[in-house]
Short mmCIF file of C-alpha atoms in Angstrom, two decimals:
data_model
loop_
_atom_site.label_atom_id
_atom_site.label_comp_id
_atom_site.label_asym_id
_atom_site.label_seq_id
_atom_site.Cartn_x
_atom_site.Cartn_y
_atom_site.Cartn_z
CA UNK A 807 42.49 -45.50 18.97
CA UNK A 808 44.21 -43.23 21.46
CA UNK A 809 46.85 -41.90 19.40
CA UNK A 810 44.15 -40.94 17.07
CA UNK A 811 42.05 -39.20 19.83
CA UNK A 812 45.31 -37.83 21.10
CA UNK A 813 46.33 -36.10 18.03
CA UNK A 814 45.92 -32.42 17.85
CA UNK A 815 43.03 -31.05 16.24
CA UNK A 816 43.05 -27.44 16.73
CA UNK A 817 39.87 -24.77 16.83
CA UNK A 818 38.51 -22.63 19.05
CA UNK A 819 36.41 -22.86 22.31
CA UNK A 820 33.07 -22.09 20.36
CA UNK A 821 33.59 -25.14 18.43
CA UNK A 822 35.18 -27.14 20.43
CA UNK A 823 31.35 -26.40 23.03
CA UNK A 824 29.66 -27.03 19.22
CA UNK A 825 31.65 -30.27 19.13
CA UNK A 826 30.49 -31.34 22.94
CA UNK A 827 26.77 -30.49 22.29
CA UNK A 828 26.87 -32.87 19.62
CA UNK A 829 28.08 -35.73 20.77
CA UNK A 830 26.00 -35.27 24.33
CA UNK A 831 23.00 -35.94 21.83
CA UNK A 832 24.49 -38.82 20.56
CA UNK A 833 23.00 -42.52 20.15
CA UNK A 834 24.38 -44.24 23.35
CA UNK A 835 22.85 -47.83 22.77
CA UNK A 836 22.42 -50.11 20.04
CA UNK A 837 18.45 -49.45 20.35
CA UNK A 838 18.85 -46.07 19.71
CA UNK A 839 20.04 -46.34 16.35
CA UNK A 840 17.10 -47.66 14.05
CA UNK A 841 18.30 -50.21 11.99
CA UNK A 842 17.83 -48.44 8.69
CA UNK A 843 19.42 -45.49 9.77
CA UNK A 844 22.34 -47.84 10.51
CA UNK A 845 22.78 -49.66 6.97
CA UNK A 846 22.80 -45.92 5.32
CA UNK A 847 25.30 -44.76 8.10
CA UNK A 848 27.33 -47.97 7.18
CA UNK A 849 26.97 -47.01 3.14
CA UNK A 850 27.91 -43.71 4.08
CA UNK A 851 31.42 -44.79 5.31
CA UNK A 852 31.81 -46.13 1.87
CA UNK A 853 31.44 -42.36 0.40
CA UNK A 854 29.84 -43.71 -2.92
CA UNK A 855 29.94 -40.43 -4.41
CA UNK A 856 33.96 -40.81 -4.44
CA UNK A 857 33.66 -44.26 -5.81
CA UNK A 858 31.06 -43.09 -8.31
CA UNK A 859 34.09 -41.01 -9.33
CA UNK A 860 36.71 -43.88 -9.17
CA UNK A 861 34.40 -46.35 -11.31
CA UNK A 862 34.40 -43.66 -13.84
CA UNK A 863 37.91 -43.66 -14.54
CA UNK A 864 38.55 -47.97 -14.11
CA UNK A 865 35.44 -49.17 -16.64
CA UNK A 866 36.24 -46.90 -19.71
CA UNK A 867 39.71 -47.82 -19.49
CA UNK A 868 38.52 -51.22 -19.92
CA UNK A 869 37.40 -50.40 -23.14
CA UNK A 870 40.73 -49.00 -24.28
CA UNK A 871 42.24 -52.38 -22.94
CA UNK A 872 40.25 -54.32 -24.92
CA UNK A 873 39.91 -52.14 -28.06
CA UNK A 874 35.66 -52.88 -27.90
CA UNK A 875 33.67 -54.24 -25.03
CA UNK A 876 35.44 -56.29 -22.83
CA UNK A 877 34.00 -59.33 -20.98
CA UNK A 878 30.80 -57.86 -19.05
CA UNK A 879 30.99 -60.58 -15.79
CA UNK A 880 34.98 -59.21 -15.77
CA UNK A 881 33.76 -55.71 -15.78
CA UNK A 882 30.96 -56.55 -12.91
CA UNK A 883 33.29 -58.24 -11.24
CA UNK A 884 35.67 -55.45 -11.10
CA UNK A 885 33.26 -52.69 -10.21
CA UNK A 886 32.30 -54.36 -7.00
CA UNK A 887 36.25 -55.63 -6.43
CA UNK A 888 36.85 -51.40 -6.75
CA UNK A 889 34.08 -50.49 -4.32
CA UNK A 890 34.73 -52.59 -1.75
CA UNK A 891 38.33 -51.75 -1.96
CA UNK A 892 37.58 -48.03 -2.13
CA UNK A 893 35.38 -48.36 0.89
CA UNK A 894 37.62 -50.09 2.95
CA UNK A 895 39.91 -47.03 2.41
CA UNK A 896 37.02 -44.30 3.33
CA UNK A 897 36.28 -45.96 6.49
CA UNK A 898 39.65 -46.23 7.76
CA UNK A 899 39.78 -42.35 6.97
CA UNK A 900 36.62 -41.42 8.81
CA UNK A 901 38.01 -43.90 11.61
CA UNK A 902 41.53 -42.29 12.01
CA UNK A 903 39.80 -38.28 11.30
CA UNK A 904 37.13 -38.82 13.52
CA UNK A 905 38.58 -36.24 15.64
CA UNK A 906 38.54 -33.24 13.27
CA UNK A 907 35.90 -34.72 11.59
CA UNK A 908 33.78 -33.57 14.57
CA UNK A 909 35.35 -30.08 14.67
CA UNK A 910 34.30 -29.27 10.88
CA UNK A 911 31.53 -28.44 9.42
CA UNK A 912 31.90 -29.90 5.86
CA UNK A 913 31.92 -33.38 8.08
CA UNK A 914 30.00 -32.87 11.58
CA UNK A 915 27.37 -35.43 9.91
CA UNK A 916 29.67 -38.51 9.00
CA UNK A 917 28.20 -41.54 10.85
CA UNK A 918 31.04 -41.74 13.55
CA UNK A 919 30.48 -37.82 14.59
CA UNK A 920 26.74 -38.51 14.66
CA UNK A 921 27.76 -42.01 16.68
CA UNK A 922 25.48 -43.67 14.29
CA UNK A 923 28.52 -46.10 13.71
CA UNK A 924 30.76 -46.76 16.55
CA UNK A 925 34.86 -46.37 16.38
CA UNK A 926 34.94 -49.96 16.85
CA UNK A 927 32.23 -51.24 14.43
CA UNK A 928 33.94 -48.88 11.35
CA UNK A 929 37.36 -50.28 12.13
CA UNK A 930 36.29 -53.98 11.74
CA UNK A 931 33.74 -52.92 8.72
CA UNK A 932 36.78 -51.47 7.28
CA UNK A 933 39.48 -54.19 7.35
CA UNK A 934 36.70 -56.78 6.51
CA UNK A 935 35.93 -54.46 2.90
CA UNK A 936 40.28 -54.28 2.72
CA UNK A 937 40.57 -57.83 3.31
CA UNK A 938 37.47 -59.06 1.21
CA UNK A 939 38.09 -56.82 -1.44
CA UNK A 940 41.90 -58.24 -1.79
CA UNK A 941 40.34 -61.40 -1.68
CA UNK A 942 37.32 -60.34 -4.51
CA UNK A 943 40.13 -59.10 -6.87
CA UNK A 944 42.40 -62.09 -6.54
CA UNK A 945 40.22 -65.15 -7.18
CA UNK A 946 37.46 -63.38 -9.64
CA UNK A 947 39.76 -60.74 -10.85
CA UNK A 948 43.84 -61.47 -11.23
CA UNK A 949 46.46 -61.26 -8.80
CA UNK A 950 47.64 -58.34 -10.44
CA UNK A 951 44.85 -56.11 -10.15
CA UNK A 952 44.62 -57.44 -6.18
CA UNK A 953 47.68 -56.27 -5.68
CA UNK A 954 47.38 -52.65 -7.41
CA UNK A 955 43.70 -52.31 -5.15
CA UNK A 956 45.53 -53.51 -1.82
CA UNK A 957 48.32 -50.89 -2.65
CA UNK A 958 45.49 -48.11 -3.73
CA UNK A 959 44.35 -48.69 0.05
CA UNK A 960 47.51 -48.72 1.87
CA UNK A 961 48.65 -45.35 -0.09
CA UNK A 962 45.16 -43.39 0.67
CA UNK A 963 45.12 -45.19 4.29
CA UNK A 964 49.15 -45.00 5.84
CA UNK A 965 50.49 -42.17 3.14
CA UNK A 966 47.98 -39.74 2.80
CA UNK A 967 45.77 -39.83 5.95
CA UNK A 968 48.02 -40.75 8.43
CA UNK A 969 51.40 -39.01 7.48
CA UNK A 970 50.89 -36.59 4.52
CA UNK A 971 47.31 -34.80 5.29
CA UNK A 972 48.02 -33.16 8.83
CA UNK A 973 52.09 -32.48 7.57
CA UNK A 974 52.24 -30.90 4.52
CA UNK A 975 50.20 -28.48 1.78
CA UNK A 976 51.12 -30.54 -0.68
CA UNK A 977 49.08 -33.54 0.67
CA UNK A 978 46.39 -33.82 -2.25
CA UNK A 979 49.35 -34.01 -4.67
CA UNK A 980 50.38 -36.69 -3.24
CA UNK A 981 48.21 -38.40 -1.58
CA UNK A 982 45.82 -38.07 -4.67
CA UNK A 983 48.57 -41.10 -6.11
CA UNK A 984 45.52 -43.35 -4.45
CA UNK A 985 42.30 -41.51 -6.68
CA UNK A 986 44.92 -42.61 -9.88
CA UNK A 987 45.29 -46.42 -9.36
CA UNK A 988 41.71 -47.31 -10.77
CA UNK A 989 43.23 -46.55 -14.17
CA UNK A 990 46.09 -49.24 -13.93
CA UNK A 991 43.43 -51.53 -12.02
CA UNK A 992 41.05 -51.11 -15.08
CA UNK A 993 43.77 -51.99 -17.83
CA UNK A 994 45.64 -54.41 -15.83
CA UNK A 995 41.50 -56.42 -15.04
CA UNK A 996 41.29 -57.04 -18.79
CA UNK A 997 45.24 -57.64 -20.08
CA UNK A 998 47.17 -58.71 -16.29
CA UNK A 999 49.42 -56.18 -17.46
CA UNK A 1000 50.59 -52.16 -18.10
CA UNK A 1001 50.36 -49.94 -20.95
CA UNK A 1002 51.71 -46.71 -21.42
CA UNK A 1003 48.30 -45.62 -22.14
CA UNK A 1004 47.54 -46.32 -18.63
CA UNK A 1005 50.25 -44.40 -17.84
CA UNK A 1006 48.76 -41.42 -19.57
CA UNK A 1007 45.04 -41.46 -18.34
CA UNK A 1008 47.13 -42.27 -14.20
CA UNK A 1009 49.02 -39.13 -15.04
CA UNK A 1010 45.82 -37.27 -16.54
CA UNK A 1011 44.31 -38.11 -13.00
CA UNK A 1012 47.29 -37.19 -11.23
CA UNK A 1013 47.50 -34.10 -12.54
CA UNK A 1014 43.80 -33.18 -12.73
CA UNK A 1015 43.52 -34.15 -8.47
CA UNK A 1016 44.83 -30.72 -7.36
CA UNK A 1017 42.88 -28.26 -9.56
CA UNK A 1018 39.65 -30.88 -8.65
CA UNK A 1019 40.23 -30.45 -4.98
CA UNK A 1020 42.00 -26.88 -4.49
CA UNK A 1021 38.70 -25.59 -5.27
CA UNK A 1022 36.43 -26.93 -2.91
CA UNK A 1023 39.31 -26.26 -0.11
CA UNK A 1024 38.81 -22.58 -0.99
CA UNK A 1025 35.33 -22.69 -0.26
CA UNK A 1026 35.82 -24.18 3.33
CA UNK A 1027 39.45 -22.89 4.14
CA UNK A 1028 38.22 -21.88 7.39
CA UNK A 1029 37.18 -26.27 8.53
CA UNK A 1030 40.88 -26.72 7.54
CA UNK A 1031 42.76 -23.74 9.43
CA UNK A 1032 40.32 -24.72 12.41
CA UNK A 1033 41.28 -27.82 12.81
CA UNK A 1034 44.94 -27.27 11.86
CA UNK A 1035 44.97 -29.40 8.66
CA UNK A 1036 47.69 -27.76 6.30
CA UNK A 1037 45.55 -27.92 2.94
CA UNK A 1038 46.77 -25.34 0.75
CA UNK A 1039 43.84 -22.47 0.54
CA UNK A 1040 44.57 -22.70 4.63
CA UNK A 1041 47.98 -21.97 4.67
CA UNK A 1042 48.53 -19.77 0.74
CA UNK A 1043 46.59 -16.90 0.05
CA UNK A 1044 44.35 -17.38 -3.32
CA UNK A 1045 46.45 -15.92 -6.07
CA UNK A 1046 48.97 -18.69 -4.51
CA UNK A 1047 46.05 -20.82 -5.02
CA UNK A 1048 45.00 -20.20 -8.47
CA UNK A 1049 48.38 -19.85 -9.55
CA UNK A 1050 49.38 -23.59 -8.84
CA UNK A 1051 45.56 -24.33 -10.02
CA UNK A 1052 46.69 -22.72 -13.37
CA UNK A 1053 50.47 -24.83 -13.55
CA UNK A 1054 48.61 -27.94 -12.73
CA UNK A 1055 45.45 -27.46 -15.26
CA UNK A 1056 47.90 -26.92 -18.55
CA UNK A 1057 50.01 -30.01 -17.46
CA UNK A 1058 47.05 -31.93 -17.32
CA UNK A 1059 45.36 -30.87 -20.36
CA UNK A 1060 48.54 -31.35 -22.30
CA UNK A 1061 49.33 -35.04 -21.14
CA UNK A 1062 45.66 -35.55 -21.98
CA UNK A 1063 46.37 -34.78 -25.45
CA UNK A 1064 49.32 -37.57 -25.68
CA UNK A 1065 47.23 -40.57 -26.14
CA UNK A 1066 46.31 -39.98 -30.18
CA UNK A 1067 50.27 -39.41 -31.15
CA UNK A 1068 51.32 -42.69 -29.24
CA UNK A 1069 48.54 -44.32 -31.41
CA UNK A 1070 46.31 -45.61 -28.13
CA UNK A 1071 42.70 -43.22 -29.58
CA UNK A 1072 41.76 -41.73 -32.66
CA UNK A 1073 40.03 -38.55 -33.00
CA UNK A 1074 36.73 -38.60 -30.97
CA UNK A 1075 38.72 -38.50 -28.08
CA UNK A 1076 41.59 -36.29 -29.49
CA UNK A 1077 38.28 -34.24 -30.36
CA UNK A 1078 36.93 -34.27 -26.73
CA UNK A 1079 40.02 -33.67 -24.95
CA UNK A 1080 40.48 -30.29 -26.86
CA UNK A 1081 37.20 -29.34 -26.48
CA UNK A 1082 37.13 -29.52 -22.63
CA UNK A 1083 40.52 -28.94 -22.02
CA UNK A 1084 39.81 -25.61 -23.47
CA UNK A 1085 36.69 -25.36 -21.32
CA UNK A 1086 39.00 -25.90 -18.39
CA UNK A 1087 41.71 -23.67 -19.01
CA UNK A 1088 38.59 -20.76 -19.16
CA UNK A 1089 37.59 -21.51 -15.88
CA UNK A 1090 40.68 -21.73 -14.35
CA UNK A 1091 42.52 -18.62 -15.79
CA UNK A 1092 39.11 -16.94 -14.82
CA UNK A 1093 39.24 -17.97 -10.98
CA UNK A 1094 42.95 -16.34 -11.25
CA UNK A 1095 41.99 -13.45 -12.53
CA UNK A 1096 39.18 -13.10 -9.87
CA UNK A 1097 41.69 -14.01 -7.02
CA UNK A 1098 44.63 -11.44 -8.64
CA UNK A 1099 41.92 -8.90 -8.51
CA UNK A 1100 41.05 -9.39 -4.57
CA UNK A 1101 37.82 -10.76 -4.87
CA UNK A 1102 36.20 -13.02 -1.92
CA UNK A 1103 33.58 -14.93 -0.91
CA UNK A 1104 30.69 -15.84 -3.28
CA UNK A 1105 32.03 -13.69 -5.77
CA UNK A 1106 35.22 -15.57 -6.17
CA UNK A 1107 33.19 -18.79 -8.15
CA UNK A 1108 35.76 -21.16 -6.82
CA UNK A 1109 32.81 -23.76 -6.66
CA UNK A 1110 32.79 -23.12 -10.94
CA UNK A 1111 35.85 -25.39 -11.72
CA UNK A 1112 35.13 -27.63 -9.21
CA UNK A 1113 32.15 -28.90 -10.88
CA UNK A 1114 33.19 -28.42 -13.84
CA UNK A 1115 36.30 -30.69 -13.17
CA UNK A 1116 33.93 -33.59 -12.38
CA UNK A 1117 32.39 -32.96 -15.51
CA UNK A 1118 35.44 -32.98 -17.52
CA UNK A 1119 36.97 -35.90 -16.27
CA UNK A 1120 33.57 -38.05 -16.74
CA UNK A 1121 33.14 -36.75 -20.03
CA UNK A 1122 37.01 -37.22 -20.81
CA UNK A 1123 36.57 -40.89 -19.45
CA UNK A 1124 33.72 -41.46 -21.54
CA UNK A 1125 35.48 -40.58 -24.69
CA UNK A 1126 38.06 -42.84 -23.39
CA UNK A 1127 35.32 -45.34 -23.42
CA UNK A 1128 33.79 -44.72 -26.86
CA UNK A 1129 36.67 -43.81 -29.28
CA UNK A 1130 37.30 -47.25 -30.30
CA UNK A 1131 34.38 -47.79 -31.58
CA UNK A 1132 35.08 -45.13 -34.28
CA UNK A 1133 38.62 -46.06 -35.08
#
């Protein structure tokens, strides 16, 4: 806990007063947080709306796997298995960032800022969802896929969070290894195996990680270079940005594309693919051109591919999902 604490966080005096007056407001005994403000602060460590994201990309590919609909318990049973895994993982990260967590804005309202959820408390809640979720995906799952899930963890947890993200610009590349593994956990639930389809949809996610998340670090640059956290739109101008946004966006659109030649989908999702591949390669060639031509702030529609990129990747997934159906 110290070492955390201890670790340099960066920002200025105004925020680091900001910080202060927050936590002087804070809870400071257990009857001071209501106990249904307490199971949402506990969900909230979880960060469903990143594991809405992972189950997206793990069921479809359960439908490749099994060319149809594969066994609905297995499916269930790996849904929760991938939550509780993914959880575990988002509540060491708010444990071991609680210290810029409380310095930026984007995060001043995560449940161990607030104090909500106490250091303590989110470390055991998140080794019992690592351990239980190891457990979940062994006896109900396979071995196989308990060992990909435990790995996911240990990647997002000791890799990217605790060496990579305060180190490097090039930490979402990396570290985004983690956000890919529910595509080998979804083939490898149905067949206790690989494919080099999986392959293809891990590198589709690989690749599609940096464009997803470049974005959004554009919008709130100034939380990183506050807090001294080397994410690239802190440390590279935006044409740097959008440049790299550009490089990654064509790599991922064409290993999207290599799934129908290696005989894994048919044309509904060679169809799909194209279609909003295309649709990405618009918006991100028009957020260069934007940054090439100087423009800031709101007029910059950074925010544009970034939601757009969570619509392409559900709707890519979904394809994914439904092409064998029409083979």
């Amino acid at each position: 806990m110290t070492a955390v604490e201890s670790r340099p966080a960066g920002g200025g005096t105004a925020h680091a007063v900001k910080a202060a007056g927050k936590r002087s407001q804070l809870p400071r005994s257990p009857g001071d947080r209501p106990f249904g403000a307490r199971v949402k602060a506990f969900v909230a460590l979880t960060k469903p709306r990143v594991i809405e994201l992972l189950l997206m990309t793990t069921v479809p590919v359960m439908f490749l796997a099994a060319k149809g609909v594969p066994d609905l318990w297995l499916v269930l049973a790996t849904c929760v298995g991938g939550y509780l895994s993914a959880g575990g993982a988002a509540a060491f990260n708010m444990y071991l960032d609680r210290d810029i967590d409380a310095l930026m804005d984007r995060t001043s309202q995560r449940p161990l800022v607030t104090g909500m959820v106490s250091p303590r408390e989110c470390l055991v809640f998140a080794t019992a969802l690592a351990v239980g979720s190891t457990a979940w995906f062994w006896y109900l799952v396979n071995p196989l896929s308990a060992m990909l899930s435990l790995g996911a963890l240990l990647f997002y947890v000791v890799v990217y969070t605790m060496i990579l993200k305060r180190r490097t610009s090039q930490n979402i590349v990396w570290g985004g290894i983690a956000g890919c593994m529910p595509v080998f956990i979804g083939w490898s639930a149905v067949t206790n195996s690989f494919s080099w389809a999986a392959v293809i949809l891990f590198l589709v996610i690989f690749f599609w990680t940096p464009p997803h998340y470049w974005p959004l670090s554009m919008k709130v640059k100034d939380d990183y270079e506050r807090v001294g956290v080397p994410m690239l739109p802190a440390v590279a101008g935006n044409k740097v940005v959008a440049r790299q946004i550009v490089a990654y966006s064509w790599v991922m659109v064409g290993v999207s594309l290599l799934l129908q030649p290696l005989g894994y989908t048919g044309w509904f999702y060679t169809a799909v693919a194209l279609v909003c591949g295309a649709f990405w390669l618009k918006e991100a060639h028009g957020l260069q051109s934007r940054a090439k031509a100087g423009i800031t702030g709101a007029k910059l529609k950074e925010m544009r591919l970034f939601h757009w990129s969570i619509t392409y990747v559900s709707l890519l997934f979904v394809a994914v999902a439904v092409d064998p159906f029409l083979r």
